[in-house]
Coordinates of C-alpha atoms in Angstrom, one line a residue:
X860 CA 0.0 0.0 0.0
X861 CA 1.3 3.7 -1.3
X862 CA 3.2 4.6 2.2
X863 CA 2.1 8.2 2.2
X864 CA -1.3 7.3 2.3
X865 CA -3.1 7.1 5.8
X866 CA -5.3 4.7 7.0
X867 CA -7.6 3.8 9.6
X868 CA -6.4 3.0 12.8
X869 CA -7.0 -0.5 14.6
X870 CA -7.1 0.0 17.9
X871 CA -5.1 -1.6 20.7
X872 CA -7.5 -3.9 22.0
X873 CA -5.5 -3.8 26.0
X874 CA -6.7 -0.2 25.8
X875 CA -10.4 0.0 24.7
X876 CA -11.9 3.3 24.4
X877 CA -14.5 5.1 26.9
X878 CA -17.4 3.4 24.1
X879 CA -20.5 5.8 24.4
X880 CA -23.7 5.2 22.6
X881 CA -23.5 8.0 19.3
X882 CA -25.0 11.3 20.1
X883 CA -26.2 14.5 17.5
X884 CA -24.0 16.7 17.5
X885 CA -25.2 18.8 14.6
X886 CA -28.1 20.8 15.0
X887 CA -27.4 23.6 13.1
X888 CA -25.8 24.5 9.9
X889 CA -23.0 26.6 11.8
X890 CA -22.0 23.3 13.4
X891 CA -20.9 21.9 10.2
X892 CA -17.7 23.7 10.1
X893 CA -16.8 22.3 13.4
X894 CA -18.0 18.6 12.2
X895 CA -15.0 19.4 8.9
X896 CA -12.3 19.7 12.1
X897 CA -13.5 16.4 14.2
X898 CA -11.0 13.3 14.3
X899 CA -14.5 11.6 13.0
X900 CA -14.5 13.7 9.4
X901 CA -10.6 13.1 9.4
X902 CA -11.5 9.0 9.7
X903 CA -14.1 9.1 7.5
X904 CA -12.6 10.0 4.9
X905 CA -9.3 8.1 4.9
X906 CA -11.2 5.1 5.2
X907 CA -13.4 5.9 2.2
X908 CA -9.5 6.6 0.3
X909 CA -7.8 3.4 2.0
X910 CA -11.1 1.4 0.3
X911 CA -11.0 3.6 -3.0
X912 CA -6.8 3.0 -3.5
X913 CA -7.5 -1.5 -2.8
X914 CA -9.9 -1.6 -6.1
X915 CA -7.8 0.6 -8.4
X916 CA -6.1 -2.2 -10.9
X917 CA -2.9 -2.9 -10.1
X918 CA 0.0 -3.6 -12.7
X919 CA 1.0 -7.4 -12.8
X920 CA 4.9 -7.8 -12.6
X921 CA 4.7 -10.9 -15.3
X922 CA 2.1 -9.7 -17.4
X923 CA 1.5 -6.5 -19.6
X924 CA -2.1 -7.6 -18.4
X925 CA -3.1 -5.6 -15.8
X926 CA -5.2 -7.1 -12.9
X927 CA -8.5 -5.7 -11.9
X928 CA -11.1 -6.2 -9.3
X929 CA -14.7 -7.0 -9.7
X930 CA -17.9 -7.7 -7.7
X931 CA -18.0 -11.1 -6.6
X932 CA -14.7 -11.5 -7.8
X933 CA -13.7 -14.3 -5.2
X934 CA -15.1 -16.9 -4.7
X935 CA -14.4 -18.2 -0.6
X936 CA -15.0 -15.1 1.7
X937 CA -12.9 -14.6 4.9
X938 CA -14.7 -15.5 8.0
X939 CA -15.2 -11.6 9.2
X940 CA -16.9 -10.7 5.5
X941 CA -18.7 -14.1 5.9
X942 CA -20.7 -13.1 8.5
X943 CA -21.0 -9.6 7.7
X944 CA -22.8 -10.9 4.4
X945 CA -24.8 -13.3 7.1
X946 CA -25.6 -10.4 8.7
X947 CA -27.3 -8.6 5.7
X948 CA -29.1 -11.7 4.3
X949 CA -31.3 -12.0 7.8
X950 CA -31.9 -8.0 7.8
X951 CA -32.9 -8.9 4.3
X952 CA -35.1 -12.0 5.0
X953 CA -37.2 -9.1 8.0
X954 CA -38.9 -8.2 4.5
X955 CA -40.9 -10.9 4.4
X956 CA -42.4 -10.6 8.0
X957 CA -42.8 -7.1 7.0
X958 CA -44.7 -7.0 3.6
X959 CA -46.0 -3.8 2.1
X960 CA -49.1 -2.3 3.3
X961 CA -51.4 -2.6 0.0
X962 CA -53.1 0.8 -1.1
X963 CA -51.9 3.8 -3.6
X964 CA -49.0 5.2 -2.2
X965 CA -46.4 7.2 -4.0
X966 CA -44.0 7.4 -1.5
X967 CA -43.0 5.8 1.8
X968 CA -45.1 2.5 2.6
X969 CA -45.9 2.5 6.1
X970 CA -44.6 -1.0 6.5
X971 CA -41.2 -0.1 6.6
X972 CA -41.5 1.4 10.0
X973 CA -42.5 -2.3 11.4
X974 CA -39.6 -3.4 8.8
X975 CA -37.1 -1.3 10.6
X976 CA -38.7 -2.0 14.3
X977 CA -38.6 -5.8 13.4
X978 CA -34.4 -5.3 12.8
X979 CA -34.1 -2.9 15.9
X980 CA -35.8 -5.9 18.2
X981 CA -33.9 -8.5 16.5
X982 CA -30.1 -6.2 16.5
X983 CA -28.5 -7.3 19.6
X984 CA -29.5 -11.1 18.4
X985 CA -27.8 -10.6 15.1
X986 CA -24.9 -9.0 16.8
X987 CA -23.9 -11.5 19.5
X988 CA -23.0 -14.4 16.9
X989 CA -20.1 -15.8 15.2
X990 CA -17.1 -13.6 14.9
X991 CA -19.1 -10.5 15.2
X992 CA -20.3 -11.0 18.7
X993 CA -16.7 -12.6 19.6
X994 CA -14.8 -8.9 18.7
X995 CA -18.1 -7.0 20.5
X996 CA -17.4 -8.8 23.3
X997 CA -13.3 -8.6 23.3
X998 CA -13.8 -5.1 22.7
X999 CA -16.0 -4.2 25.6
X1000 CA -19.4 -6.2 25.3
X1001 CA -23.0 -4.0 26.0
X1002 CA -21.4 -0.4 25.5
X1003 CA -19.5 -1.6 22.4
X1004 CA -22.5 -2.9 20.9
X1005 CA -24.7 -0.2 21.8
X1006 CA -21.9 2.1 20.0
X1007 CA -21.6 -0.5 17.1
X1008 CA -25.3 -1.1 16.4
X1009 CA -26.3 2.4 16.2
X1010 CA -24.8 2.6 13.1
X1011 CA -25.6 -0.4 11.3
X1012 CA -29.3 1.0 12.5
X1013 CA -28.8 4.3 10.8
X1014 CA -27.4 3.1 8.1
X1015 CA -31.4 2.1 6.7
X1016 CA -33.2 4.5 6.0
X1017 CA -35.6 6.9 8.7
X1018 CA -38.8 4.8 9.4
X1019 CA -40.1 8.5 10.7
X1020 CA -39.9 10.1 7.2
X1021 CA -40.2 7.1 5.4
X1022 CA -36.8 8.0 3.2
X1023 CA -32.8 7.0 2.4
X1024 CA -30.2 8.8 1.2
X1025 CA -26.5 9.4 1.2
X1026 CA -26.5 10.4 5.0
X1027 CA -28.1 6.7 5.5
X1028 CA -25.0 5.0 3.6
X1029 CA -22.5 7.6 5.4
X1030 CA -23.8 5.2 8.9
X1031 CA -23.5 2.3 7.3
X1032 CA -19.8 3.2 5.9
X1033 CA -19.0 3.9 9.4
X1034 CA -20.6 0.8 10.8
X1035 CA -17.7 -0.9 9.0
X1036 CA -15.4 1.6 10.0
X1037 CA -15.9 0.9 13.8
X1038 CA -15.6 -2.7 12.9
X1039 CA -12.1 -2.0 11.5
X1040 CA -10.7 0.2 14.2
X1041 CA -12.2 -2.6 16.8
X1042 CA -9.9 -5.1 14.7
X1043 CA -12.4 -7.5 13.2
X1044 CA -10.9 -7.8 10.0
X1045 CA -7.2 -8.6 11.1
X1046 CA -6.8 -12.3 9.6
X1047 CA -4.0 -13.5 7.8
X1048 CA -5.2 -11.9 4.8
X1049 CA -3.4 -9.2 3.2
X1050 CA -5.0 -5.9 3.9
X1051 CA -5.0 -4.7 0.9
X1052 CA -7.6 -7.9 -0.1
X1053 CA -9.9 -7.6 2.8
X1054 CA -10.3 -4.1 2.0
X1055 CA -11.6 -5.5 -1.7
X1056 CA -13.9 -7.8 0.2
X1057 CA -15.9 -4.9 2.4
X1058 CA -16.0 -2.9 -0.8
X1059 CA -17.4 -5.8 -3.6
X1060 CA -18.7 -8.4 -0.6
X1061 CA -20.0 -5.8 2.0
X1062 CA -20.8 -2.9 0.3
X1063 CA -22.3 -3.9 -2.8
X1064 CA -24.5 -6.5 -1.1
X1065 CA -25.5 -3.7 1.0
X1066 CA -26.2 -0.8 -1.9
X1067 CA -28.4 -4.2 -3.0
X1068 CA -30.4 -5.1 0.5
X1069 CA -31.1 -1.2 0.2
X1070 CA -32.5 -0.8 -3.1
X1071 CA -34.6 -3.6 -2.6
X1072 CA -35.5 -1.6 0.6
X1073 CA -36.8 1.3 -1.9
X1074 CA -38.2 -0.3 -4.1
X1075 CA -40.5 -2.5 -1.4
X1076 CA -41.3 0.1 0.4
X1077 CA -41.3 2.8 -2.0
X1078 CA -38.8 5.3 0.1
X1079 CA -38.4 8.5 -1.0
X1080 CA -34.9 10.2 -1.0
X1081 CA -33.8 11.8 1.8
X1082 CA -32.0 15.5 0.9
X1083 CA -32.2 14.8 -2.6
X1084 CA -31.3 17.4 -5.0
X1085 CA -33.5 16.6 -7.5
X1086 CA -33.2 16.1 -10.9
X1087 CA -30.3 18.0 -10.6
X1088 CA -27.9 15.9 -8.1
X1089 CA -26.0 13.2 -8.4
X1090 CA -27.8 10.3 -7.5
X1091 CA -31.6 10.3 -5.4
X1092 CA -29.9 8.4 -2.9
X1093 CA -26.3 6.8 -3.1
X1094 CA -22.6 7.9 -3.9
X1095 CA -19.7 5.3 -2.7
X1096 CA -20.7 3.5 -5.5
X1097 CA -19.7 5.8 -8.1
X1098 CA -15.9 6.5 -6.1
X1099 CA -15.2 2.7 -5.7
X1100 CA -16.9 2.2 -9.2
X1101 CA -14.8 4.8 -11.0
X1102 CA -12.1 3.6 -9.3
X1103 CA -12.1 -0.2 -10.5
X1104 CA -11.7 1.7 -14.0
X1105 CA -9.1 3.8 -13.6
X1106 CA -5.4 3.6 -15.1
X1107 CA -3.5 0.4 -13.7
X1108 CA -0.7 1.2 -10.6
X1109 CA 1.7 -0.4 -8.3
X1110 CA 0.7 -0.7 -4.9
X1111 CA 3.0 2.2 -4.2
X1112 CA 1.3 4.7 -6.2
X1113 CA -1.1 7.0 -5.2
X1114 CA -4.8 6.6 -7.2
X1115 CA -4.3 8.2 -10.7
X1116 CA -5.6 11.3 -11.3
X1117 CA -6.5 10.5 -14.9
X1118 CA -7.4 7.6 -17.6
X1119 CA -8.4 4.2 -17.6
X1120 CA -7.6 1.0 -17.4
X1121 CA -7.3 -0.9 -21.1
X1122 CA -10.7 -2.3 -22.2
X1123 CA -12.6 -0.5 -19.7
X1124 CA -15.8 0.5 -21.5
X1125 CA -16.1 4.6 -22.4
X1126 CA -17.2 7.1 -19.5
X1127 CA -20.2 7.7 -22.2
X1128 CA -21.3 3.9 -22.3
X1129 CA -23.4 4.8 -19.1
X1130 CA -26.3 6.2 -21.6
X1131 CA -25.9 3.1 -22.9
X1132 CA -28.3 0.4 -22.0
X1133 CA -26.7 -2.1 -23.1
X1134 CA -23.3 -1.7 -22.3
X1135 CA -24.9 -0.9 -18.7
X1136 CA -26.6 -4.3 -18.5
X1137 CA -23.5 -5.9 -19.8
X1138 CA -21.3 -4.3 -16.9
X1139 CA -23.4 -3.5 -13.8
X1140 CA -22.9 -7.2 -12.4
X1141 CA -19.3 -6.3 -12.4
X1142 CA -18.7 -2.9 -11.7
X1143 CA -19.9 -1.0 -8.7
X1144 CA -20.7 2.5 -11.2
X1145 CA -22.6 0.4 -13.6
X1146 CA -24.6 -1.6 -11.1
X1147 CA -25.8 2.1 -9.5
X1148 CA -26.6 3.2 -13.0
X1149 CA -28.5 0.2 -13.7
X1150 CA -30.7 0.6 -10.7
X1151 CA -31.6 4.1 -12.1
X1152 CA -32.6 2.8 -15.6
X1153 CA -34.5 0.1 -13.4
X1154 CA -36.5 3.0 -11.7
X1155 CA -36.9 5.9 -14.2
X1156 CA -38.2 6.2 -17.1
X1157 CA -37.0 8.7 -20.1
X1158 CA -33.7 9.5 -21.5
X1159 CA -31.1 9.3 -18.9
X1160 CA -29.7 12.8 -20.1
X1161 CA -33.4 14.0 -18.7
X1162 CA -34.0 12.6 -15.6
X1163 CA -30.1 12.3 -14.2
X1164 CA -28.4 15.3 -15.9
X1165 CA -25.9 15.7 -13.6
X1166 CA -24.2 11.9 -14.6
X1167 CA -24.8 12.8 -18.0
X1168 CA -22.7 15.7 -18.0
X1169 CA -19.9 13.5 -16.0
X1170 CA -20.1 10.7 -18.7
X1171 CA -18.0 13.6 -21.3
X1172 CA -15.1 13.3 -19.2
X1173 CA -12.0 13.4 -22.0
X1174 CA -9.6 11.9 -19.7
X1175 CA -10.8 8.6 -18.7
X1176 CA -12.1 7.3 -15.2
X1177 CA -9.1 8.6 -13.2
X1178 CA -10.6 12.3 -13.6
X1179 CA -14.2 10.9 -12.3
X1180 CA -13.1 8.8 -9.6
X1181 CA -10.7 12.1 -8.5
X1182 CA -14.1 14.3 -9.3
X1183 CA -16.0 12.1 -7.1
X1184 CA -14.4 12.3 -4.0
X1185 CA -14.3 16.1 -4.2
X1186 CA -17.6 16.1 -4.7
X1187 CA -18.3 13.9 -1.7
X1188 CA -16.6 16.0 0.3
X1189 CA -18.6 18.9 -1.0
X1190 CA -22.0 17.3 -1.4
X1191 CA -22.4 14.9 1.0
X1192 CA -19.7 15.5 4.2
X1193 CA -20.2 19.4 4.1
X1194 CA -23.7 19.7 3.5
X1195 CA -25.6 20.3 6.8
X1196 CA -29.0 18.3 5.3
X1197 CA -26.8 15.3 4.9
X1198 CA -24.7 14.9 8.1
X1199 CA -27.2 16.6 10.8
X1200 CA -28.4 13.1 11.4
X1201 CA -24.7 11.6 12.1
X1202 CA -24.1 10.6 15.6
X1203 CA -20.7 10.9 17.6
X1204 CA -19.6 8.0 19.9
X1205 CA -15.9 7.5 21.0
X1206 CA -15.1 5.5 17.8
X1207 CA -16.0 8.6 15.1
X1208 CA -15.4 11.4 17.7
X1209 CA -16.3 14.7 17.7
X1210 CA -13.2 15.9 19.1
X1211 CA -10.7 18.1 17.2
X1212 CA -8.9 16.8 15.0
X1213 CA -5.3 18.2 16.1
X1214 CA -3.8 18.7 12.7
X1215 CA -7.6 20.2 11.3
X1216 CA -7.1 23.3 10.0
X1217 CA -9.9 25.9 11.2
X1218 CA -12.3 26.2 8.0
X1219 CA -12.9 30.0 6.7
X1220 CA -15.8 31.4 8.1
X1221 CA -18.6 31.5 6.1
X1222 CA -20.2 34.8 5.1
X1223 CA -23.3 35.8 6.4
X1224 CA -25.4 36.0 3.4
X1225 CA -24.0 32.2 2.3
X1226 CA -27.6 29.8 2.0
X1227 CA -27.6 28.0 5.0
X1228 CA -27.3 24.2 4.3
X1229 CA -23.9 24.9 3.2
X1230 CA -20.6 24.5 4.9
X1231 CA -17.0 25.9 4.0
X1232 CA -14.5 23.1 3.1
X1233 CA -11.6 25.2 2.3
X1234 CA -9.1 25.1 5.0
X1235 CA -9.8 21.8 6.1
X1236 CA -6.6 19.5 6.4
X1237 CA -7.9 16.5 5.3
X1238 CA -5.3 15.0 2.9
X1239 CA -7.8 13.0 1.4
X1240 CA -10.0 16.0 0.3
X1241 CA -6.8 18.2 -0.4
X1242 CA -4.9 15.6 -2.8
X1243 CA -8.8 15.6 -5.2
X1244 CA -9.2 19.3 -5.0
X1245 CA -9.3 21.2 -8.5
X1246 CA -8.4 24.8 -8.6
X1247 CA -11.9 26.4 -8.4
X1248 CA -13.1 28.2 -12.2
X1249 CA -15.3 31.5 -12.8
X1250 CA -18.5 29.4 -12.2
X1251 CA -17.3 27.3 -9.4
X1252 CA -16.8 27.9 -5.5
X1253 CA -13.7 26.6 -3.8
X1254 CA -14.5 23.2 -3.4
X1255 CA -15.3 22.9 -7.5
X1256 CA -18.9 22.5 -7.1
X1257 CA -21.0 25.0 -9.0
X1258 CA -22.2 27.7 -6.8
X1259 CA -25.7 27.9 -8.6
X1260 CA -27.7 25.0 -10.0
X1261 CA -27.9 24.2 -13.9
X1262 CA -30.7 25.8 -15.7
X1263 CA -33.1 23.0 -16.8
X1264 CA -32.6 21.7 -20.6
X1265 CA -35.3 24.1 -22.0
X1266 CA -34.5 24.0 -25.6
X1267 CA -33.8 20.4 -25.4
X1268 CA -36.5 18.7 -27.4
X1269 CA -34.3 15.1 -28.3
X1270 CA -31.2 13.7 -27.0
X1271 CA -28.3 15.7 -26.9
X1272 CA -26.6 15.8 -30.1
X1273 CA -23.4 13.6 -30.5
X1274 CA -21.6 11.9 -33.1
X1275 CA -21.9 8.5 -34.9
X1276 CA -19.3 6.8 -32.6
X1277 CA -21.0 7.6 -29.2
X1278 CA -19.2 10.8 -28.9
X1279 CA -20.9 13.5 -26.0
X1280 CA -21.3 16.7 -25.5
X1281 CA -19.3 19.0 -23.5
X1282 CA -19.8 18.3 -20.2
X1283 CA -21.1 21.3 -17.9
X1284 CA -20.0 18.9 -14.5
X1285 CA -17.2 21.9 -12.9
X1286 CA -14.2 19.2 -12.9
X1287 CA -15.3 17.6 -15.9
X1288 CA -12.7 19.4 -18.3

């Protein structure tokens, strides 16, 4: 692994933490700034960039075949991934003790809120077996797992506003991050392939438990943009996706900035149906496409304008997956919608990060659900940022919205080969 980059500490197990059961912290959009200075931003994010640099492909030392990772990819799971997938197939079987409530109802069935009190009642069951319940109970026993469980619980949705978004997926991110600083993945594994396994074996059977979740129980997206943001309600999947297309390294190397790995199909394939279908059982950006396509109907350059735009990248799937993170950062960590509903505990702490940077203040005037990232000392959000343009803010995110495609009366106009348009996305260049 590159040696400059940090990762996630595992914690000496002799000297447990003080666990707490995760409070709110954030109440207020002028709390953000202080969330962007906590040791639990500064862990969040290097977990997300140790996870992102495991699934880049790797050069092969006796092939000029590079090697790249896939979902499902291996066959035999380790023990901790085993049960972690366990884990998500019994939350997934409390569907059918909670079916939908019959009736027209556009959004939010009522029957996910006995859904999600049928896996509340049954957590601390699910928690105290196999593997999982031995490293709860080395770590500390009741106060780990009241810690531990509160974010596996977050991490599905609200059952009081019936919705699921990004905010949702950040608990569930950090659910495995606890589990890594508590030491349950140490096995005599290489790192670098157990952190392949949470991303294709853990995370991508998750991102599939929860759109069956929508789609059951008809969720609506929590903070969502609209047409005009990324995704209605996920994001890793479009980092780690990018990055199992990017241009091949040695473990080494830090991600690439730019290109893609050979025979990687063309940022612009996503409008693609085809190409989707042909890709999304392997590819973490394609399977997050294909449940769009699965769930909307019109051209995708209507309804999801925002990964249209990125699809006319020029310079491969190095520039996206570099875009992406920045834009987490921006979109999801920063934005006071999004994280007011993270918790603190002693595992992602709300304590000052001691080499944070204080952010810039924000000026009065700024709209409210947005939070300063410049100044932040993050390496992981320094090392993506792009120098901010006429139309952009500091962070590279447009500071006003896209007008809608009024004079667009057909798909945009592109040549005979697939080619796109220019791509209005602010690091998309």
């Amino acid at each position: 692994m590159a040696a400059s980059l940090p990762r996630l500490e595992v914690l000496d197990r002799a000297a447990p933490p003080a666990f707490a059961a995760p409070v709110k912290r954030i109440h207020e959009s002028s709390d953000v700034p202080e969330f962007l200075t906590s040791l639990a931003y500064r862990d969040i994010g290097v977990f997300i960039m140790q996870l992102n640099h495991a699934v880049c492909p790797r050069h092969r030392k006796d092939s000029p075949v590079p090697q790249t990772f896939t979902i499902n990819s291996k066959q035999q799971a380790s023990a901790p991934v085993k049960a972690l997938q366990d884990l998500l197939a019994e939350i997934k079987r409390l569907i059918e003790e909670a079916p939908p409530a019959p009736g027209p109802r556009r959004f939010g069935n009522l029957s996910f809120r006995t859904w999600h009190t049928l896996l509340e009642s049954k957590a601390d069951e699910l928690f105290k077996q196999g593997v999982l319940g031995e490293t709860i109970t080395a770590a500390g026993g009741e106060d780990a797992l009241k810690e531990i469980k509160s974010y596996l619980l977050g991490g599905f949705g609200s059952s009081q506003r019936l919705d699921y978004g990004t905010g949702h997926e950040l608990s569930f991110v950090a659910f495995l991050g606890c589990l890594w600083k508590l030491g349950y993945f140490n096995t005599g594994i290489p790192e670098v392939e157990i952190e392949r396994e949470i991303v294709f074996s853990v995370i991508e059977q998750y991102l599939v438990l929860v759109r069956k979740l929508i789609t059951t129980y008809t969720l609506e997206p929590a903070g969502s943009h609209g047409v005009w943001g990324l995704d209605d309600h996920s994001f890793v999947p479009y980092i780690f996706g990018s990055a199992q297309l990017t241009r091949p390294i040695n473990d080494n190397d830090p991600m690439p900035l730019e290109g893609s790995v050979r025979g990687a199909p063309k940022t612009g394939d996503i409008t693609k149906p085809l190409v989707v279908e042909d890709n999304r059982q392997t590819n973490m950006y394609f399977s997050a496409i294909g449940f769009i396509n699965d769930i909307k109907n019109g051209p995708f350059w209507e309804h999801s304008p925002m990964l249209f735009d990125i699809s006319g990248v020029k310079d491969g799937w190095g520039k996206i997956n570099k875009g992406m993170i920045k834009m987490y950062n921006a979109e999801v960590l920063s934005k006071f919608p999004v994280v007011q509903h993270f918790h603190f505990g002693s595992l992602f702490s709300w304590k000052k990060d001691p080499n944070a940077q204080q952010p810039a203040a924000q000026p009065v005037a700024a709209a409210p659900t947005a939070a300063p990232v410049v100044g932040t000392a993050a390496p992981w959000a320094q090392t993506s940022r792009i120098p901010p343009s006429a139309t952009t803010n500091a962070t590279g995110i447009p500071t006003g919205r896209m007008p809608p495609p009024t004079q667009r009366v057909g798909p945009p106009p592109g040549d005979a080969s697939g080619g796109m348009p220019p791509t209005k996305a602010p690091w998309a260049k």
